Amino acid sequence: MASFDYEDAPANSAVPASSQSHEVLGYDPNFVPDSVKSFAVHLYRHIREKNVYEIHQMYETSFQTLSERLFKDTPWPSVDAVAHYVDNDHVFCLLYREMWFRHLYARLSPTLKQRIDSWDNYCSLFQVVLHGVVNMQLPNQWLWDMVDEFVYQFQSFCQYRAKMKNKTEQEIALLREYDQAWNVYGVLNYLQALVEKSMIIQILEQEKEGLEQFTANDGYDYDGGSNVLKVLGYFSMVGLLRVHCLLGDYHTGLKCLLPIDISQQGVYTSVIGSHITAIYHYGFANLMLRRYVEAIREFNKILLYIYKTKQYHQKSPQYEQILKKNEQMYALLAICLSLCPQVKLVDETVNSQLREKYGEKMIRMQRYDDEAFAIYDELFSYACPKFITPSAPSFEEPLVNYNQDAYRLQLKLFLYEVKQQQLLSGVRTFLKVYSTISLGKLANYMEVDEPTLRTILMTYKHKTHAVDGDGKITSNADVDFYIDDDMIHVMESKSAKRYGDYFLRQVVKLEGVINDLDRIKLD
Amino acid sequence: MGREREREVQQYTVEQLVAVNPYNPDILPDLENYVNDQVSSKTYSLAANLCLLRLYQFEPERMSTQIVSRILVKALMAMPAPDFSLCLFLIPERVQMEEQFKTLIVLSHYLETGRFRQFWDEAAKNRHIVEVVPGFEQEIQAYAIHVLSVTYQKVPRAVLAEAINIEGLSLDKFLEHYVANSGWILEKSHGRGQLIVLPRNEFNHPELKKNTEDSVPLEHITRIFPILG
């Protein structure tokens, strides 16, 4: 390969030996503009010197600026072209490629070969981290993005692979040959390995006894070590929650998140993307598990948080995603509140936003007629995760698109559940009006016979009393009752608003402010 | 005694596998054996069964519909927990269209909507599916009693009879047992037969409802001790 002296070469210099690829690709993967060379050199130095703040600036801002200016619809220069500016450092090249592929997925459409190459890169990167040979400190934002992107590319691959109808011979041959790429076992086992090797669960346990400083240091290592494995392990728990939701396994997903206490701040709240992803999936899983009150509580908290803080993220590359998830969670909240009308659990600000977006639809959803089911369908489909079929296609069968199968199943089962709760809304209306009423009278009003009414009332009780992971029963009912022979006695509902958590948070916050004030030295 | 010990060791091993190495195609046969084990020894493990259903999802050609059917029956027996739905989320639609699964879904539907009479009728017509799993009847009766207990302070005998599918002398014996062991009380209703007074709990007695909504775990309070101190 011809050698070039990039220092002297003008901007539109002659193309090197891979001119053929230039024509095919429409850009030159080996051309490295000065600004990119400078970017790589500086980033490499900052990583070596563990300047986390500078790394974060370059990663968040410089990379985006350069992408916007120079690589709006082409990939960044290939890693081979950049490598010799950074001593051919193996780990740096893996990190560079990680950013390279993420940029590609965001701006362009990856080819199958590129998808496979990205998988290989993640494998290499994770293996290096798992073998404990990494001595870097990277910003939490980047470490979260790695896990998030890893799961996203897996989801994208499954969707891509399931669209068999228009696959070319070459694509099918490649899929058969590289059957390990984005294999579901591989994805899950890497995430699991990161959780285990980092010992993050034990670290979080020990933190409760004051033996560890993980959360207090935001995950960073101030003893000269590396934060990479620990923080990747931590974020992998959120990653596992997400993957399990994509598979429809909500129970296991929630179990994976269990070591993280979401009633408190933590490393997961240090990056807004991870905060939102964790709560979105937590809430969705609880919705599918019929734990409506829990879902409502968490959606309410995060929606309020986003409302107050989104202005600070306007310039960030995550802004669009934040807005999208915000809208989706309002839709999920609308669904939860239609199935479980506990409006007292929702903050005023969130409630007014909700009324604006879904007030009309929520009224119609509670009618439980055909139109109502159509709205449940619409909101669920808009807000649900992009479910996947994890198994490889059978290449012998006729080529069809089956990428919608997983979603259709989850939707069908969800609507089935809604249908089972159809008659509860009517019961609720009457219970709100009476303090006692005989079964006979209520049966009359609802135009059913007494035995049917008894089954409806038992359905109401069963559906409004959720079973949590430990087998404990909690009532989700806003209005409740008991039956004495043939008399229904309506029970007053108590307010479910929580103040304890709020006060605790404020106490800690104020202490933080006072500490900050103390630190200011006055001359 | 020796065999029981063996089984204990095996159960310990399978549960450990599920906790430590769940994403592993090699444990599929162990998980299948464990399902049969749960059936014969009247035990139950949701985590292990979900793990198996996931593996079936990853490799559909290895799915055994017989095992899946047993998992679903076990899940029914776990009601009021939503385990049956959790399992359905993981079973492909075309499999759910098979006759035995359609039946199980119908049975679940009846139980979810308190239609006990229809449930017992349908179960009677499908003994071959449900009688494979010992303890089925008792577990469903326990579920029925649970629903009645959160709904009624006093339930008419006929309603109870329909819910647990026991009548006449057998029902008398059943009631005797529960009066002696579970705090049930028998009363005479105004000329319409027996009333069973069910034990008091926070769901059928409003005065017992603890306002636990605003309770804060001690763990969280300990975090502000340094500040307060």
PDB file of C-alpha atoms in Angstrom, chain A residues 118-235:
ATOM      1  CA  SER A 118     -19.927  -4.966  14.677  1.00  0.00           C
ATOM      2  CA  TRP A 119     -20.804  -8.130  16.601  1.00  0.00           C
ATOM      3  CA  ASP A 120     -17.183  -9.257  16.322  1.00  0.00           C
ATOM      4  CA  ASN A 121     -16.038  -5.896  17.617  1.00  0.00           C
ATOM      5  CA  TYR A 122     -18.306  -6.082  20.670  1.00  0.00           C
ATOM      6  CA  CYS A 123     -17.083  -9.615  21.353  1.00  0.00           C
ATOM      7  CA  SER A 124     -13.461  -8.486  21.226  1.00  0.00           C
ATOM      8  CA  LEU A 125     -14.151  -5.433  23.353  1.00  0.00           C
ATOM      9  CA  PHE A 126     -16.086  -7.338  26.013  1.00  0.00           C
ATOM     10  CA  GLN A 127     -13.508 -10.097  26.091  1.00  0.00           C
ATOM     11  CA  VAL A 128     -10.762  -7.586  26.743  1.00  0.00           C
ATOM     12  CA  VAL A 129     -12.801  -6.077  29.568  1.00  0.00           C
ATOM     13  CA  LEU A 130     -13.757  -9.466  31.022  1.00  0.00           C
ATOM     14  CA  HIS A 131     -10.135 -10.572  31.117  1.00  0.00           C
ATOM     15  CA  GLY A 132      -9.463  -7.662  33.378  1.00  0.00           C
ATOM     16  CA  VAL A 133      -6.649  -6.200  31.329  1.00  0.00           C
ATOM     17  CA  VAL A 134      -8.283  -2.837  30.893  1.00  0.00           C
ATOM     18  CA  ASN A 135      -6.916   0.015  32.964  1.00  0.00           C
ATOM     19  CA  MET A 136      -9.050   2.915  31.746  1.00  0.00           C
ATOM     20  CA  GLN A 137     -11.599   5.197  33.307  1.00  0.00           C
ATOM     21  CA  LEU A 138     -14.339   5.961  30.852  1.00  0.00           C
ATOM     22  CA  PRO A 139     -17.314   8.264  31.317  1.00  0.00           C
ATOM     23  CA  ASN A 140     -20.532   6.559  32.414  1.00  0.00           C
ATOM     24  CA  GLN A 141     -22.308   7.981  29.381  1.00  0.00           C
ATOM     25  CA  TRP A 142     -20.031   6.015  27.055  1.00  0.00           C
ATOM     26  CA  LEU A 143     -20.225   2.813  29.081  1.00  0.00           C
ATOM     27  CA  TRP A 144     -24.021   3.025  29.135  1.00  0.00           C
ATOM     28  CA  ASP A 145     -24.075   3.674  25.374  1.00  0.00           C
ATOM     29  CA  MET A 146     -22.027   0.534  24.805  1.00  0.00           C
ATOM     30  CA  VAL A 147     -24.537  -1.675  26.572  1.00  0.00           C
ATOM     31  CA  ASP A 148     -27.519   0.169  25.143  1.00  0.00           C
ATOM     32  CA  GLU A 149     -26.169   0.008  21.600  1.00  0.00           C
ATOM     33  CA  PHE A 150     -25.234  -3.650  22.015  1.00  0.00           C
ATOM     34  CA  VAL A 151     -28.819  -4.551  22.885  1.00  0.00           C
ATOM     35  CA  TYR A 152     -30.176  -2.211  20.209  1.00  0.00           C
ATOM     36  CA  GLN A 153     -28.047  -3.815  17.482  1.00  0.00           C
ATOM     37  CA  PHE A 154     -29.199  -7.255  18.672  1.00  0.00           C
ATOM     38  CA  GLN A 155     -32.820  -6.161  18.441  1.00  0.00           C
ATOM     39  CA  SER A 156     -32.153  -4.624  15.016  1.00  0.00           C
ATOM     40  CA  PHE A 157     -30.480  -7.810  13.804  1.00  0.00           C
ATOM     41  CA  CYS A 158     -33.387 -10.007  14.882  1.00  0.00           C
ATOM     42  CA  GLN A 159     -35.821  -7.717  13.084  1.00  0.00           C
ATOM     43  CA  TYR A 160     -33.615  -7.730   9.998  1.00  0.00           C
ATOM     44  CA  ARG A 161     -33.141 -11.500  10.032  1.00  0.00           C
ATOM     45  CA  ALA A 162     -36.848 -12.171  10.392  1.00  0.00           C
ATOM     46  CA  LYS A 163     -37.610 -10.394   7.127  1.00  0.00           C
ATOM     47  CA  MET A 164     -36.750 -13.334   4.937  1.00  0.00           C
ATOM     48  CA  LYS A 165     -38.935 -12.469   1.973  1.00  0.00           C
ATOM     49  CA  ASN A 166     -36.485 -10.309   0.040  1.00  0.00           C
ATOM     50  CA  LYS A 167     -33.213 -11.806   1.150  1.00  0.00           C
ATOM     51  CA  THR A 168     -30.650 -12.393  -1.574  1.00  0.00           C
ATOM     52  CA  GLU A 169     -28.741 -15.654  -2.015  1.00  0.00           C
ATOM     53  CA  GLN A 170     -25.582 -14.014  -0.674  1.00  0.00           C
ATOM     54  CA  GLU A 171     -27.348 -12.727   2.415  1.00  0.00           C
ATOM     55  CA  ILE A 172     -28.803 -16.140   3.192  1.00  0.00           C
ATOM     56  CA  ALA A 173     -25.396 -17.755   2.669  1.00  0.00           C
ATOM     57  CA  LEU A 174     -23.774 -15.237   5.018  1.00  0.00           C
ATOM     58  CA  LEU A 175     -26.494 -15.768   7.632  1.00  0.00           C
ATOM     59  CA  ARG A 176     -25.956 -19.506   7.541  1.00  0.00           C
ATOM     60  CA  GLU A 177     -22.198 -19.169   7.728  1.00  0.00           C
ATOM     61  CA  TYR A 178     -22.080 -16.638  10.563  1.00  0.00           C
ATOM     62  CA  ASP A 179     -24.816 -18.159  12.677  1.00  0.00           C
ATOM     63  CA  GLN A 180     -23.008 -17.136  15.852  1.00  0.00           C
ATOM     64  CA  ALA A 181     -23.298 -13.426  15.077  1.00  0.00           C
ATOM     65  CA  TRP A 182     -25.933 -11.823  17.330  1.00  0.00           C
ATOM     66  CA  ASN A 183     -26.931 -15.248  18.524  1.00  0.00           C
ATOM     67  CA  VAL A 184     -29.289 -14.825  21.465  1.00  0.00           C
ATOM     68  CA  TYR A 185     -27.202 -17.123  23.681  1.00  0.00           C
ATOM     69  CA  GLY A 186     -24.128 -15.017  22.934  1.00  0.00           C
ATOM     70  CA  VAL A 187     -25.858 -11.736  23.717  1.00  0.00           C
ATOM     71  CA  LEU A 188     -27.342 -12.959  26.991  1.00  0.00           C
ATOM     72  CA  ASN A 189     -24.146 -14.674  28.084  1.00  0.00           C
ATOM     73  CA  TYR A 190     -21.987 -11.608  27.475  1.00  0.00           C
ATOM     74  CA  LEU A 191     -24.331  -9.455  29.549  1.00  0.00           C
ATOM     75  CA  GLN A 192     -24.477 -12.119  32.242  1.00  0.00           C
ATOM     76  CA  ALA A 193     -20.683 -12.482  32.204  1.00  0.00           C
ATOM     77  CA  LEU A 194     -20.235  -8.742  32.685  1.00  0.00           C
ATOM     78  CA  VAL A 195     -22.594  -8.815  35.654  1.00  0.00           C
ATOM     79  CA  GLU A 196     -20.808 -11.781  37.200  1.00  0.00           C
ATOM     80  CA  LYS A 197     -17.169 -10.909  36.531  1.00  0.00           C
ATOM     81  CA  SER A 198     -17.664  -7.370  37.815  1.00  0.00           C
ATOM     82  CA  MET A 199     -19.148  -8.759  41.064  1.00  0.00           C
ATOM     83  CA  ILE A 200     -21.476  -5.770  40.890  1.00  0.00           C
ATOM     84  CA  ILE A 201     -24.282  -7.505  42.786  1.00  0.00           C
ATOM     85  CA  GLN A 202     -21.984  -8.218  45.713  1.00  0.00           C
ATOM     86  CA  ILE A 203     -20.609  -4.667  45.549  1.00  0.00           C
ATOM     87  CA  LEU A 204     -24.115  -3.210  45.772  1.00  0.00           C
ATOM     88  CA  GLU A 205     -24.916  -5.514  48.682  1.00  0.00           C
ATOM     89  CA  GLN A 206     -21.768  -4.484  50.542  1.00  0.00           C
ATOM     90  CA  GLU A 207     -22.533  -0.856  49.854  1.00  0.00           C
ATOM     91  CA  LYS A 208     -25.627  -1.157  52.030  1.00  0.00           C
ATOM     92  CA  GLU A 209     -23.334  -2.034  54.936  1.00  0.00           C
ATOM     93  CA  GLY A 210     -21.016   0.841  54.179  1.00  0.00           C
ATOM     94  CA  LEU A 211     -18.206  -1.428  52.962  1.00  0.00           C
ATOM     95  CA  GLU A 212     -18.140  -0.081  49.412  1.00  0.00           C
ATOM     96  CA  GLN A 213     -18.225   3.362  47.826  1.00  0.00           C
ATOM     97  CA  PHE A 214     -19.511   2.497  44.381  1.00  0.00           C
ATOM     98  CA  THR A 215     -22.613   4.712  44.173  1.00  0.00           C
ATOM     99  CA  ALA A 216     -21.070   7.516  46.184  1.00  0.00           C
ATOM    100  CA  ASN A 217     -18.294   7.753  43.578  1.00  0.00           C
ATOM    101  CA  ASP A 218     -20.740   7.444  40.688  1.00  0.00           C
ATOM    102  CA  GLY A 219     -19.016   4.170  39.823  1.00  0.00           C
ATOM    103  CA  TYR A 220     -15.615   5.806  39.319  1.00  0.00           C
ATOM    104  CA  ASP A 221     -12.487   4.310  40.822  1.00  0.00           C
ATOM    105  CA  TYR A 222     -10.415   6.766  42.832  1.00  0.00           C
ATOM    106  CA  ASP A 223      -7.839   4.191  43.862  1.00  0.00           C
ATOM    107  CA  GLY A 224      -5.973   4.177  40.580  1.00  0.00           C
ATOM    108  CA  GLY A 225      -8.016   1.339  39.118  1.00  0.00           C
ATOM    109  CA  SER A 226     -10.549   1.074  36.333  1.00  0.00           C
ATOM    110  CA  ASN A 227     -14.295   1.684  36.414  1.00  0.00           C
ATOM    111  CA  VAL A 228     -14.967  -0.050  33.116  1.00  0.00           C
ATOM    112  CA  LEU A 229     -15.794  -3.608  34.198  1.00  0.00           C
ATOM    113  CA  LYS A 230     -17.775  -2.566  37.261  1.00  0.00           C
ATOM    114  CA  VAL A 231     -19.896  -0.004  35.449  1.00  0.00           C
ATOM    115  CA  LEU A 232     -20.418  -2.214  32.403  1.00  0.00           C
ATOM    116  CA  GLY A 233     -21.539  -4.937  34.801  1.00  0.00           C
ATOM    117  CA  TYR A 234     -23.910  -2.512  36.460  1.00  0.00           C
ATOM    118  CA  PHE A 235     -25.443  -1.288  33.212  1.00  0.00           C
TER     119      PHE A 235
END
